PDB file of C-alpha atoms in Angstrom:
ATOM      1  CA  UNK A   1      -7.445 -16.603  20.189  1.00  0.00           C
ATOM      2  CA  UNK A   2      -7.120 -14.346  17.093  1.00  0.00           C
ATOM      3  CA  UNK A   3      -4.636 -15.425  14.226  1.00  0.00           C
ATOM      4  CA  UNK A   4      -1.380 -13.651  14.200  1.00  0.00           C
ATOM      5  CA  UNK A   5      -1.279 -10.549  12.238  1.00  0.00           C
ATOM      6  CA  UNK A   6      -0.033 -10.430   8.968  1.00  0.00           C
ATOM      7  CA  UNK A   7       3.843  -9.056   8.391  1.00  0.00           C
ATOM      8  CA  UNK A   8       2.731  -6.152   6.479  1.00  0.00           C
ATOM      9  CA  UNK A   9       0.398  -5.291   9.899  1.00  0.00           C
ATOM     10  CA  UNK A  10       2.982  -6.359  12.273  1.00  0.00           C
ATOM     11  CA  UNK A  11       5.568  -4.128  10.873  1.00  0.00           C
ATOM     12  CA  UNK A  12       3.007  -1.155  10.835  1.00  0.00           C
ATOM     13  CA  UNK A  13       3.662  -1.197   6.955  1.00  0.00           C
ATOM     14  CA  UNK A  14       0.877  -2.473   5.200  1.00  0.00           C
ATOM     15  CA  UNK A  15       1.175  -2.339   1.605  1.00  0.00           C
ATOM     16  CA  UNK A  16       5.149  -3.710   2.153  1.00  0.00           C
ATOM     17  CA  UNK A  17       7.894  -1.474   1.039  1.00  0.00           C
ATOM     18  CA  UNK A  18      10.907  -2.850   0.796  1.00  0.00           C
ATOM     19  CA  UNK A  19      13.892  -1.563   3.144  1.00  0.00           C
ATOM     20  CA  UNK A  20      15.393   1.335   1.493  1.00  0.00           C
ATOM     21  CA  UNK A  21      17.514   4.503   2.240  1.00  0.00           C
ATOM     22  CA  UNK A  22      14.420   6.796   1.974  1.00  0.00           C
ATOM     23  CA  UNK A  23      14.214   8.413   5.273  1.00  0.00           C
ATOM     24  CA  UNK A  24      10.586   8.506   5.652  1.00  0.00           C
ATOM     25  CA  UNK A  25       8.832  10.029   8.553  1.00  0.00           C
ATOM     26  CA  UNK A  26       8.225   7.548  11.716  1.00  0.00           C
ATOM     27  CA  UNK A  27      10.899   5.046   9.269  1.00  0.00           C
ATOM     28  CA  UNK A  28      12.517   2.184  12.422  1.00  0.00           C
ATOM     29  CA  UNK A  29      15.696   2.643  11.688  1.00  0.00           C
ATOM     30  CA  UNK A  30      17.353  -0.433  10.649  1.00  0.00           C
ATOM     31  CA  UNK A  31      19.734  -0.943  13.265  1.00  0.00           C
ATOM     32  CA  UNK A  32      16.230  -1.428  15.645  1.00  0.00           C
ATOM     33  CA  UNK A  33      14.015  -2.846  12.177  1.00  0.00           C
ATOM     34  CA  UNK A  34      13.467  -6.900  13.033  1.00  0.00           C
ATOM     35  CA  UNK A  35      11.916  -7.385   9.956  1.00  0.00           C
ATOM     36  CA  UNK A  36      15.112  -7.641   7.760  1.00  0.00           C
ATOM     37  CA  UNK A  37      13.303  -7.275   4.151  1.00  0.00           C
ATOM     38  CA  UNK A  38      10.358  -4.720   4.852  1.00  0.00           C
ATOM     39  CA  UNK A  39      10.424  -0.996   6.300  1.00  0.00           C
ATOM     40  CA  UNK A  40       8.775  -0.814   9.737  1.00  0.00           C
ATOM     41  CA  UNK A  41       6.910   2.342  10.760  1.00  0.00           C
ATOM     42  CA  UNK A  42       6.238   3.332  14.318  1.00  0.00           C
ATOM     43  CA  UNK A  43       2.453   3.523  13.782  1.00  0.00           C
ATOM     44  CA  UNK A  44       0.040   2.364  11.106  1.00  0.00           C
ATOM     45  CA  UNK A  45      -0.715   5.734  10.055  1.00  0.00           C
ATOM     46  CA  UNK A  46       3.194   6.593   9.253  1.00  0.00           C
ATOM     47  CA  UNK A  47       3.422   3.846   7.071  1.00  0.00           C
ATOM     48  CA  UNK A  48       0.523   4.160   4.784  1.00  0.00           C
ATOM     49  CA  UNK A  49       1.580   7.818   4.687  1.00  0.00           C
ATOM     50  CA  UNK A  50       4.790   6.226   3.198  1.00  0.00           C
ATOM     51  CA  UNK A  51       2.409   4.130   1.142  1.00  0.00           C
ATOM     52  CA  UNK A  52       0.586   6.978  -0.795  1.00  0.00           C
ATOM     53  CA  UNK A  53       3.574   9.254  -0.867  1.00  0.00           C
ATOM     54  CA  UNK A  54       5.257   6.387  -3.132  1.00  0.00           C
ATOM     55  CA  UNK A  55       2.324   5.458  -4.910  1.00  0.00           C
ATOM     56  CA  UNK A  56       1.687   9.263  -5.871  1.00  0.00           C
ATOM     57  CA  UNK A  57       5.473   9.580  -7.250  1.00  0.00           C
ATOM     58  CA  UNK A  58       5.090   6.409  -9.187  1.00  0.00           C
ATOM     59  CA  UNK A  59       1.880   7.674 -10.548  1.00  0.00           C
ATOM     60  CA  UNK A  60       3.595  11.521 -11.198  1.00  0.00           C
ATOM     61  CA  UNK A  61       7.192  10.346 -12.232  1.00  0.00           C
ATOM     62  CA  UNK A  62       7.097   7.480 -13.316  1.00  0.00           C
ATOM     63  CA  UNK A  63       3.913   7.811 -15.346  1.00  0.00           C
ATOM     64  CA  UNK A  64       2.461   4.785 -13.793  1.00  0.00           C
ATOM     65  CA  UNK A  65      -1.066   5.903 -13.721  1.00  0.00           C
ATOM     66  CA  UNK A  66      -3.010   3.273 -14.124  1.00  0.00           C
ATOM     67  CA  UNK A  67      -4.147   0.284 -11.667  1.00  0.00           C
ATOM     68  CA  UNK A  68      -2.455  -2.334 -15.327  1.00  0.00           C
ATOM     69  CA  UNK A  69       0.720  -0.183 -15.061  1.00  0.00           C
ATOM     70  CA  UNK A  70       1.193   0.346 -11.424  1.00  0.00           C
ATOM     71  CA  UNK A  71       0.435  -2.934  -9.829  1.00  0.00           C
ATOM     72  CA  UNK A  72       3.360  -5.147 -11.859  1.00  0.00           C
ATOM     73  CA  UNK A  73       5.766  -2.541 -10.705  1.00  0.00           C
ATOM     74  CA  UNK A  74       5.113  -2.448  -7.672  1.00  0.00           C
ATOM     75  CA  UNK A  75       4.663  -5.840  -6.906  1.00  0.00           C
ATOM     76  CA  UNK A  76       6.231  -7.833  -9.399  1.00  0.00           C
ATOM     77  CA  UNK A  77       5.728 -11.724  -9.622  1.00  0.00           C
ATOM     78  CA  UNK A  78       7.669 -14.737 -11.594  1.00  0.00           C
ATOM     79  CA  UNK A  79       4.111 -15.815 -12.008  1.00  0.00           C
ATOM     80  CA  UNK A  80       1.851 -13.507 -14.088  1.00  0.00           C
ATOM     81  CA  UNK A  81      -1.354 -14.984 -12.653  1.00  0.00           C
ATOM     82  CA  UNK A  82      -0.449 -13.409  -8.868  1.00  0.00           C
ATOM     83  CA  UNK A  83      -0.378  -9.935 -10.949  1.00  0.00           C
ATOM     84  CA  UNK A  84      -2.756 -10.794 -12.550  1.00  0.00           C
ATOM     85  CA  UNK A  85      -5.329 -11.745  -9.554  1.00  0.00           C
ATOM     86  CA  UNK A  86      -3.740  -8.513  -7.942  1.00  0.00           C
ATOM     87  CA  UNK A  87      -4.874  -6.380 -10.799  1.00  0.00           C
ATOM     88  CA  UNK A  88      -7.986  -7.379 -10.542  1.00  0.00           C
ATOM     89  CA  UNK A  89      -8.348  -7.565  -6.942  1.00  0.00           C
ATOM     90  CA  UNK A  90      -7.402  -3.666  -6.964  1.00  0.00           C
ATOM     91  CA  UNK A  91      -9.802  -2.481  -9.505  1.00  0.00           C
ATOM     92  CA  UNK A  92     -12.733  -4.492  -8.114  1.00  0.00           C
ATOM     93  CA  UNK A  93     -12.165  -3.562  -4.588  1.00  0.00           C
ATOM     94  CA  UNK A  94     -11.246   0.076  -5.474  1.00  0.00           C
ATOM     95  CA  UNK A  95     -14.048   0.782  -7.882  1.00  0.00           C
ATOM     96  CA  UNK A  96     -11.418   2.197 -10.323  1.00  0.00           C
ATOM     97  CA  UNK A  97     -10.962   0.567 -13.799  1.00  0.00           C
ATOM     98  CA  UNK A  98      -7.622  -1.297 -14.857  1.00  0.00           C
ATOM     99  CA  UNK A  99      -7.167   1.488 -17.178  1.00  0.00           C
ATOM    100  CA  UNK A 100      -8.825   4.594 -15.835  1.00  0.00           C
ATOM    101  CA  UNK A 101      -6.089   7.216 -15.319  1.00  0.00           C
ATOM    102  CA  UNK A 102      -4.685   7.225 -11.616  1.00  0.00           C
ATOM    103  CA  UNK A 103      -4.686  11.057 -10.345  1.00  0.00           C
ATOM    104  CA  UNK A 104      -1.866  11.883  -7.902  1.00  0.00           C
ATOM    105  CA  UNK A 105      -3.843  14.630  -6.305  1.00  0.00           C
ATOM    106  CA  UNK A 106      -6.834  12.602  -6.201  1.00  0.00           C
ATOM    107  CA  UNK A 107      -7.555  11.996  -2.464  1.00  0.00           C
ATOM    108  CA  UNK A 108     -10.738   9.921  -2.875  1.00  0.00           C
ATOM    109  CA  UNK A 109      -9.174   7.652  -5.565  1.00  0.00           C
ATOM    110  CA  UNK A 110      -5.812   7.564  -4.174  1.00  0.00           C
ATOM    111  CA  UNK A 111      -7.206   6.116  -0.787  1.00  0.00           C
ATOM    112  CA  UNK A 112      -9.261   3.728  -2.534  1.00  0.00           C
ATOM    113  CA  UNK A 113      -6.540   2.178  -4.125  1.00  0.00           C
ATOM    114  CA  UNK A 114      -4.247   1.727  -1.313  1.00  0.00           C
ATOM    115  CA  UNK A 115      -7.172   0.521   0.423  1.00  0.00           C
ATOM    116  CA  UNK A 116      -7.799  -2.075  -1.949  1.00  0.00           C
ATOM    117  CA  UNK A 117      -3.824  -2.814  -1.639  1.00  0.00           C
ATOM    118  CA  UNK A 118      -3.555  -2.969   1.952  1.00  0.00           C
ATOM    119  CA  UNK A 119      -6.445  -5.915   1.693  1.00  0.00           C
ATOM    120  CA  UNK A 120      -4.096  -7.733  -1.088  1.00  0.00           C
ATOM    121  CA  UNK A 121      -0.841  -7.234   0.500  1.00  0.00           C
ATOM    122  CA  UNK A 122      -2.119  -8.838   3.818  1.00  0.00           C
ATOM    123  CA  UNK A 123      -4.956 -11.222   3.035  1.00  0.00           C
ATOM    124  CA  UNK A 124      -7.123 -10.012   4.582  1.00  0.00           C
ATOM    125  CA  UNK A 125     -10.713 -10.464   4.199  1.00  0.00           C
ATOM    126  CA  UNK A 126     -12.858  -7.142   3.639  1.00  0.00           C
ATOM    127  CA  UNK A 127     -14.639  -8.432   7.024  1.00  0.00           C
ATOM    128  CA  UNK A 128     -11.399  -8.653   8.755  1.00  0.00           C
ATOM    129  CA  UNK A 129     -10.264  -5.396   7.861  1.00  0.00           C
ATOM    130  CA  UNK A 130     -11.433  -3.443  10.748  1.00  0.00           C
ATOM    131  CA  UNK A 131      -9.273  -1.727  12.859  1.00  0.00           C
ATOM    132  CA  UNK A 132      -6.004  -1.967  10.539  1.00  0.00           C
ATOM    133  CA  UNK A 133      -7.088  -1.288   7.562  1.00  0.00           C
ATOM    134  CA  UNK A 134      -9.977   1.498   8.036  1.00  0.00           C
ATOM    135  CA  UNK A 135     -10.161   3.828   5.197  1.00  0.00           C
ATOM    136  CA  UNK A 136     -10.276   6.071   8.080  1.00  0.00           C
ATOM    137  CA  UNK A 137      -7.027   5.395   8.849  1.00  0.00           C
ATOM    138  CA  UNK A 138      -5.766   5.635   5.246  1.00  0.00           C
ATOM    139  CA  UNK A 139      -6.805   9.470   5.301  1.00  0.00           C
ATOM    140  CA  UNK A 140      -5.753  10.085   8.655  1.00  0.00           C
ATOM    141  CA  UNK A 141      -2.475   8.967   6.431  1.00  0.00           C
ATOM    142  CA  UNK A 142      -3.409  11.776   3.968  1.00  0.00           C
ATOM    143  CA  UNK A 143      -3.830  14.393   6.011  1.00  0.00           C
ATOM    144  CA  UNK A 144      -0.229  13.913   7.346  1.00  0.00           C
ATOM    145  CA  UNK A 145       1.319  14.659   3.924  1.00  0.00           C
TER     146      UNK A 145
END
């Protein structure tokens, strides 16, 4: 029997935004969200679309443009080892350095990264990653922008 899914993959919200006011396309509204802590999305697609659309305004805002800036904001830790470990998970899997400059507009790159991501955030093997986290699906994502 296969192993339960992992929350990020159950809630159709793989790289785990927190439940905010943002009223982002295919969002469960949270009188129907079960989850309690993370956004659910009504398909895969809709929430890695969320994904990349707040990874891109973090990158173009916020001036977090590289994988060393980005990663501890979005996924801060008491322990600097798990941001650490994430850091490096993200650059290795993503082919992108810790500090080569993140491009917004950069489909190819972008997708990498929340590829890479998606794997951390759910821990899930590379070999696992098939059919959730396709990096077909992640520009399926793109394309709905």
């Amino acid at each position: 029997m296969a192993k339960e899914l992992p929350r990020g993959l159950r809630n159709n919200n793989p790289l785990n935004l927190i439940i905010s006011d943002t009223p982002w396309l295919g969002k469960v509204d949270r009188e129907h969200n079960t989850d309690g802590t993370f956004e659910q999305f009504k398909t895969l697609e809709l929430g890695y679309r969320a994904a990349i659309i707040n990874i891109r305004t973090m990158i173009r805002r916020d001036r977090l443009d590289t994988i060393n800036t980005l990663i501890p904001r979005w996924a801060p830790e008491p322990n600097p080892t798990q941001v650490e470990n994430y850091i490096d998970y993200v650059s290795t899997r993503s082919y992108i350095g810790r500090s080569d400059r993140l491009l917004y507009a950069n489909k190819n790159q972008i997708c990498r990264l929340v590829h890479a991501m998606a794997e951390f955030e759910n821990g899930i093997r590379p070999k696992d990653t098939e059919p959730y986290l396709s990096f077909g699906r992640i520009e399926n994502a793109w394309a709905l922008i």
